mmCIF file of C-alpha atoms in Angstrom:
data_model
loop_
_atom_site.group_PDB
_atom_site.id
_atom_site.type_symbol
_atom_site.label_atom_id
_atom_site.label_comp_id
_atom_site.label_asym_id
_atom_site.label_seq_id
_atom_site.Cartn_x
_atom_site.Cartn_y
_atom_site.Cartn_z
ATOM 1 C CA UNK J 1 -18.809 -8.594 -2.080
ATOM 2 C CA UNK J 2 -16.895 -8.989 1.165
ATOM 3 C CA UNK J 3 -13.916 -6.838 0.218
ATOM 4 C CA UNK J 4 -13.068 -3.247 1.083
ATOM 5 C CA UNK J 5 -15.361 -0.803 -0.730
ATOM 6 C CA UNK J 6 -14.492 2.764 -1.577
ATOM 7 C CA UNK J 7 -16.786 5.427 -2.927
ATOM 8 C CA UNK J 8 -16.627 7.226 -5.267
ATOM 9 C CA UNK J 9 -14.200 5.502 -7.649
ATOM 10 C CA UNK J 10 -13.427 8.773 -9.386
ATOM 11 C CA UNK J 11 -13.860 12.394 -8.373
ATOM 12 C CA UNK J 12 -13.094 15.497 -10.390
ATOM 13 C CA UNK J 13 -13.341 18.732 -8.473
ATOM 14 C CA UNK J 14 -12.394 22.349 -8.886
ATOM 15 C CA UNK J 15 -9.600 23.791 -6.823
ATOM 16 C CA UNK J 16 -10.907 25.180 -3.566
ATOM 17 C CA UNK J 17 -13.830 22.789 -3.271
ATOM 18 C CA UNK J 18 -14.269 20.284 -0.464
ATOM 19 C CA UNK J 19 -14.460 16.577 -1.152
ATOM 20 C CA UNK J 20 -15.322 13.577 0.999
ATOM 21 C CA UNK J 21 -14.482 9.943 0.353
ATOM 22 C CA UNK J 22 -15.937 6.903 2.036
ATOM 23 C CA UNK J 23 -14.408 3.540 2.892
ATOM 24 C CA UNK J 24 -16.325 0.482 4.046
ATOM 25 C CA UNK J 25 -13.881 -2.072 5.442
ATOM 26 C CA UNK J 26 -14.348 -5.796 5.766
ATOM 27 C CA UNK J 27 -16.844 -6.134 8.588
ATOM 28 C CA UNK J 28 -14.709 -8.043 11.062
ATOM 29 C CA UNK J 29 -11.636 -5.862 10.499
ATOM 30 C CA UNK J 30 -11.141 -3.449 13.370
ATOM 31 C CA UNK J 31 -8.157 -1.659 11.851
ATOM 32 C CA UNK J 32 -8.478 0.793 8.994
ATOM 33 C CA UNK J 33 -5.791 2.714 7.117
ATOM 34 C CA UNK J 34 -5.798 5.521 4.576
ATOM 35 C CA UNK J 35 -2.996 5.864 2.042
ATOM 36 C CA UNK J 36 -2.362 8.276 -0.806
ATOM 37 C CA UNK J 37 -0.628 7.331 -4.044
ATOM 38 C CA UNK J 38 0.606 9.777 -6.645
ATOM 39 C CA UNK J 39 1.735 8.839 -10.133
ATOM 40 C CA UNK J 40 4.979 6.900 -10.175
ATOM 41 C CA UNK J 41 5.155 6.558 -6.420
ATOM 42 C CA UNK J 42 4.182 3.923 -3.923
ATOM 43 C CA UNK J 43 1.303 4.495 -1.523
ATOM 44 C CA UNK J 44 2.082 6.798 1.415
ATOM 45 C CA UNK J 45 0.491 6.383 4.820
ATOM 46 C CA UNK J 46 -1.985 9.051 5.904
ATOM 47 C CA UNK J 47 -3.768 7.789 8.998
ATOM 48 C CA UNK J 48 -4.814 4.718 10.972
ATOM 49 C CA UNK J 49 -7.864 3.811 13.060
ATOM 50 C CA UNK J 50 -8.349 1.025 15.500
ATOM 51 C CA UNK J 51 -12.091 0.762 15.910
ATOM 52 C CA UNK J 52 -13.239 4.392 16.211
ATOM 53 C CA UNK J 53 -9.957 5.712 17.618
ATOM 54 C CA UNK J 54 -7.588 7.520 15.283
ATOM 55 C CA UNK J 55 -4.250 6.282 16.605
ATOM 56 C CA UNK J 56 -1.767 7.668 14.151
ATOM 57 C CA UNK J 57 -1.594 10.519 11.644
ATOM 58 C CA UNK J 58 1.107 11.220 9.111
ATOM 59 C CA UNK J 59 2.654 14.636 8.674
ATOM 60 C CA UNK J 60 1.215 14.405 5.161
ATOM 61 C CA UNK J 61 -2.205 14.882 6.727
ATOM 62 C CA UNK J 62 -2.318 18.671 6.775
ATOM 63 C CA UNK J 63 -5.015 20.593 8.595
ATOM 64 C CA UNK J 64 -7.073 20.554 5.400
ATOM 65 C CA UNK J 65 -7.451 16.805 5.775
ATOM 66 C CA UNK J 66 -9.661 15.127 8.332
ATOM 67 C CA UNK J 67 -10.615 11.510 8.767
ATOM 68 C CA UNK J 68 -13.276 9.939 10.918
ATOM 69 C CA UNK J 69 -14.549 6.529 11.797
ATOM 70 C CA UNK J 70 -17.444 7.409 14.067
ATOM 71 C CA UNK J 71 -18.823 3.988 14.868
ATOM 72 C CA UNK J 72 -15.780 1.902 14.210
ATOM 73 C CA UNK J 73 -17.182 0.692 10.920
ATOM 74 C CA UNK J 74 -16.984 2.861 7.783
ATOM 75 C CA UNK J 75 -14.562 5.770 7.560
ATOM 76 C CA UNK J 76 -14.603 9.093 5.754
ATOM 77 C CA UNK J 77 -11.702 11.193 4.535
ATOM 78 C CA UNK J 78 -12.455 14.841 3.867
ATOM 79 C CA UNK J 79 -10.221 17.293 2.069
ATOM 80 C CA UNK J 80 -11.096 20.944 2.432
ATOM 81 C CA UNK J 81 -10.076 23.675 0.000
ATOM 82 C CA UNK J 82 -8.585 21.193 -2.437
ATOM 83 C CA UNK J 83 -5.358 22.031 -4.233
ATOM 84 C CA UNK J 84 -3.963 20.602 -7.450
ATOM 85 C CA UNK J 85 -1.319 18.803 -5.425
ATOM 86 C CA UNK J 86 -4.077 16.774 -3.783
ATOM 87 C CA UNK J 87 -4.675 14.956 -7.067
ATOM 88 C CA UNK J 88 -3.896 11.322 -6.307
ATOM 89 C CA UNK J 89 -5.374 7.895 -5.687
ATOM 90 C CA UNK J 90 -6.682 7.605 -2.137
ATOM 91 C CA UNK J 91 -6.535 4.031 -0.929
ATOM 92 C CA UNK J 92 -8.231 2.529 2.078
ATOM 93 C CA UNK J 93 -7.076 -0.722 3.641
ATOM 94 C CA UNK J 94 -8.454 -2.751 6.482
ATOM 95 C CA UNK J 95 -6.760 -5.358 8.562
ATOM 96 C CA UNK J 96 -7.966 -8.344 10.518
ATOM 97 C CA UNK J 97 -7.335 -8.623 14.256
ATOM 98 C CA UNK J 98 -5.368 -11.768 13.571
ATOM 99 C CA UNK J 99 -2.203 -11.294 11.560
ATOM 100 C CA UNK J 100 -0.278 -14.322 10.550
ATOM 101 C CA UNK J 101 0.838 -16.179 7.485
ATOM 102 C CA UNK J 102 -2.517 -17.826 7.050
ATOM 103 C CA UNK J 103 -4.308 -14.482 6.768
ATOM 104 C CA UNK J 104 -1.551 -12.969 4.638
ATOM 105 C CA UNK J 105 -1.014 -10.616 7.517
ATOM 106 C CA UNK J 106 -4.550 -9.365 7.091
ATOM 107 C CA UNK J 107 -4.226 -6.290 4.902
ATOM 108 C CA UNK J 108 -6.871 -5.837 2.221
ATOM 109 C CA UNK J 109 -6.957 -2.751 0.027
ATOM 110 C CA UNK J 110 -9.969 -1.175 -1.583
ATOM 111 C CA UNK J 111 -9.982 -0.176 -5.243
ATOM 112 C CA UNK J 112 -9.267 3.422 -4.328
ATOM 113 C CA UNK J 113 -10.776 6.817 -5.100
ATOM 114 C CA UNK J 114 -8.989 8.692 -7.847
ATOM 115 C CA UNK J 115 -9.147 12.435 -7.218
ATOM 116 C CA UNK J 116 -8.409 14.991 -9.902
ATOM 117 C CA UNK J 117 -8.320 18.636 -8.892
ATOM 118 C CA UNK J 118 -8.641 21.009 -11.835
ATOM 119 C CA UNK D 1 16.061 9.200 3.409
ATOM 120 C CA UNK D 2 13.042 7.165 2.352
ATOM 121 C CA UNK D 3 12.044 4.154 4.435
ATOM 122 C CA UNK D 4 12.091 1.857 1.404
ATOM 123 C CA UNK D 5 14.271 2.406 -1.653
ATOM 124 C CA UNK D 6 13.509 0.593 -4.843
ATOM 125 C CA UNK D 7 14.774 0.838 -8.417
ATOM 126 C CA UNK D 8 11.767 2.004 -10.453
ATOM 127 C CA UNK D 9 12.971 0.295 -13.644
ATOM 128 C CA UNK D 10 11.381 -0.191 -16.073
ATOM 129 C CA UNK D 11 12.395 -3.760 -16.687
ATOM 130 C CA UNK D 12 11.475 -5.054 -20.131
ATOM 131 C CA UNK D 13 12.053 -8.783 -20.539
ATOM 132 C CA UNK D 14 10.965 -11.479 -22.995
ATOM 133 C CA UNK D 15 8.650 -14.280 -22.008
ATOM 134 C CA UNK D 16 10.501 -17.040 -20.235
ATOM 135 C CA UNK D 17 13.189 -14.762 -18.832
ATOM 136 C CA UNK D 18 14.269 -14.637 -15.216
ATOM 137 C CA UNK D 19 14.134 -11.217 -13.624
ATOM 138 C CA UNK D 20 15.197 -10.018 -10.190
ATOM 139 C CA UNK D 21 14.117 -6.990 -8.216
ATOM 140 C CA UNK D 22 15.569 -5.718 -5.005
ATOM 141 C CA UNK D 23 15.011 -3.055 -2.448
ATOM 142 C CA UNK D 24 16.555 -1.757 0.747
ATOM 143 C CA UNK D 25 14.887 -0.491 3.893
ATOM 144 C CA UNK D 26 16.253 1.973 6.403
ATOM 145 C CA UNK D 27 14.590 1.046 9.689
ATOM 146 C CA UNK D 28 16.263 -1.887 11.368
ATOM 147 C CA UNK D 29 13.189 -2.238 13.601
ATOM 148 C CA UNK D 30 11.059 -3.246 10.621
ATOM 149 C CA UNK D 31 9.320 -6.480 11.401
ATOM 150 C CA UNK D 32 7.409 -7.752 8.407
ATOM 151 C CA UNK D 33 8.248 -7.658 4.753
ATOM 152 C CA UNK D 34 6.157 -8.131 1.662
ATOM 153 C CA UNK D 35 6.040 -7.874 -2.079
ATOM 154 C CA UNK D 36 2.844 -6.422 -3.502
ATOM 155 C CA UNK D 37 1.788 -6.384 -7.116
ATOM 156 C CA UNK D 38 -0.076 -3.440 -8.587
ATOM 157 C CA UNK D 39 -1.664 -3.454 -12.008
ATOM 158 C CA UNK D 40 -2.174 -0.176 -13.835
ATOM 159 C CA UNK D 41 -4.763 2.008 -12.062
ATOM 160 C CA UNK D 42 -5.644 -0.790 -9.640
ATOM 161 C CA UNK D 43 -5.072 -1.302 -5.945
ATOM 162 C CA UNK D 44 -1.991 -3.112 -4.601
ATOM 163 C CA UNK D 45 -2.454 -6.798 -3.933
ATOM 164 C CA UNK D 46 -0.272 -8.977 -1.773
ATOM 165 C CA UNK D 47 2.022 -11.173 -3.851
ATOM 166 C CA UNK D 48 3.932 -12.804 -1.025
ATOM 167 C CA UNK D 49 5.402 -12.270 2.393
ATOM 168 C CA UNK D 50 9.168 -12.389 2.785
ATOM 169 C CA UNK D 51 10.940 -14.348 5.494
ATOM 170 C CA UNK D 52 14.552 -14.529 6.583
ATOM 171 C CA UNK D 53 14.693 -18.161 5.599
ATOM 172 C CA UNK D 54 13.595 -17.257 2.084
ATOM 173 C CA UNK D 55 10.379 -18.456 0.599
ATOM 174 C CA UNK D 56 9.114 -19.632 -2.729
ATOM 175 C CA UNK D 57 5.688 -19.589 -4.328
ATOM 176 C CA UNK D 58 5.708 -21.237 -7.710
ATOM 177 C CA UNK D 59 7.843 -19.116 -10.029
ATOM 178 C CA UNK D 60 8.396 -16.457 -7.377
ATOM 179 C CA UNK D 61 11.169 -16.515 -4.784
ATOM 180 C CA UNK D 62 11.621 -13.883 -2.098
ATOM 181 C CA UNK D 63 14.649 -13.364 0.112
ATOM 182 C CA UNK D 64 15.328 -11.165 3.122
ATOM 183 C CA UNK D 65 18.746 -10.188 4.435
ATOM 184 C CA UNK D 66 18.226 -8.469 7.773
ATOM 185 C CA UNK D 67 21.902 -7.679 8.245
ATOM 186 C CA UNK D 68 22.033 -5.779 4.967
ATOM 187 C CA UNK D 69 18.388 -4.615 5.209
ATOM 188 C CA UNK D 70 17.861 -5.917 1.708
ATOM 189 C CA UNK D 71 14.863 -7.658 0.149
ATOM 190 C CA UNK D 72 14.714 -9.385 -3.205
ATOM 191 C CA UNK D 73 12.165 -10.934 -5.525
ATOM 192 C CA UNK D 74 13.052 -13.367 -8.279
ATOM 193 C CA UNK D 75 10.598 -14.244 -11.020
ATOM 194 C CA UNK D 76 11.438 -17.252 -13.145
ATOM 195 C CA UNK D 77 9.935 -18.167 -16.505
ATOM 196 C CA UNK D 78 8.245 -14.774 -16.885
ATOM 197 C CA UNK D 79 4.730 -14.711 -18.319
ATOM 198 C CA UNK D 80 2.965 -11.897 -20.126
ATOM 199 C CA UNK D 81 0.587 -11.750 -17.177
ATOM 200 C CA UNK D 82 3.481 -10.855 -14.850
ATOM 201 C CA UNK D 83 3.576 -7.361 -16.383
ATOM 202 C CA UNK D 84 2.803 -5.033 -13.491
ATOM 203 C CA UNK D 85 4.457 -2.837 -10.893
ATOM 204 C CA UNK D 86 6.047 -4.686 -7.985
ATOM 205 C CA UNK D 87 6.052 -2.850 -4.683
ATOM 206 C CA UNK D 88 8.481 -3.628 -1.886
ATOM 207 C CA UNK D 89 6.742 -3.128 1.455
ATOM 208 C CA UNK D 90 7.847 -3.168 5.075
ATOM 209 C CA UNK D 91 5.800 -3.032 8.261
ATOM 210 C CA UNK D 92 7.343 -1.155 11.148
ATOM 211 C CA UNK D 93 6.157 -1.501 14.694
ATOM 212 C CA UNK D 94 4.612 1.537 16.304
ATOM 213 C CA UNK D 95 5.052 2.206 19.991
ATOM 214 C CA UNK D 96 6.092 -1.342 20.554
ATOM 215 C CA UNK D 97 3.017 -2.822 18.925
ATOM 216 C CA UNK D 98 2.837 -4.725 15.704
ATOM 217 C CA UNK D 99 -0.009 -2.625 14.360
ATOM 218 C CA UNK D 100 2.234 -0.323 12.431
ATOM 219 C CA UNK D 101 1.842 1.266 9.078
ATOM 220 C CA UNK D 102 3.089 -0.184 5.825
ATOM 221 C CA UNK D 103 5.941 1.601 4.091
ATOM 222 C CA UNK D 104 5.958 1.171 0.330
ATOM 223 C CA UNK D 105 8.773 1.557 -2.139
ATOM 224 C CA UNK D 106 7.956 3.470 -5.285
ATOM 225 C CA UNK D 107 7.605 0.232 -7.201
ATOM 226 C CA UNK D 108 9.479 -1.453 -10.018
ATOM 227 C CA UNK D 109 7.718 -1.591 -13.349
ATOM 228 C CA UNK D 110 7.962 -4.878 -15.246
ATOM 229 C CA UNK D 111 6.887 -5.444 -18.830
ATOM 230 C CA UNK D 112 7.092 -8.946 -20.252
ATOM 231 C CA UNK D 113 6.955 -9.037 -24.042
ATOM 232 C CA UNK D 114 6.118 -11.990 -26.290
#
C-alpha cells in the first residue's frame, strides 16, 4: 500500500488521558498536514510540516496538542489531558513536492484516526 | 467569517436528476480550488480541481468566478453512487508560497434515491 497510513483507526479514551496518533505519509512526499474533523463540519487545519520542520500551526492547536516529525518521515500527534471536545476524526495528509494538474495538486489523505473521549 | 461557506443541504434527488452545489470563499488571495468527495466515515478524496475557464469531467462540471469568489459543482444524470458529502476546498498561499493549507467548507450532503 503506497497511500497515507494512520494508526490507530479508532481510539476510545477516558477524559484526562493522553493519546498519540501516528501518520506515515507517502514516502516521497515532503509535506505533511494534520486536520481535525468534527461531525457535520469540514476538516480544519491543525499543523503543517515540510520535512522535519513544523512551519505552521493553527490556533486550534492548543498547548495540550503537540505534533512532531522527527526525521521528516512519519509524524505523531499527541493530545494531553484529553477533553470531550477533542472527540473528532484526525486526518493526516501528505503532499508531493510537485503540484500540478497531473498530480491532482498532490494532496493525499489518510483514512483518519477517530477519537472518542468518554 | 469562515474562509469557505457552503450550504450543508441535505439535497435529496432522484436518479437521473441534475443537481448543483455552490460555495463562496472569503480570501481573494486564494489560489487553488477543488471539490472533494467524502463518503460516510471515510477520508476526503479529490473529485476535481476547479479552474476559471471551467472544467468538466464526465457528468461533473465545475466553475469558478473569481470576481464573485464563487465556486460551483454541477452533477448531471445523478447515480446512486453519487450519494456522499461534497466539500468545497480552497488553497491559500502562505507567506507568499504556494504551500498553504487547505480550507474546507462544511460540506453539502447529497442523497440520490432510486
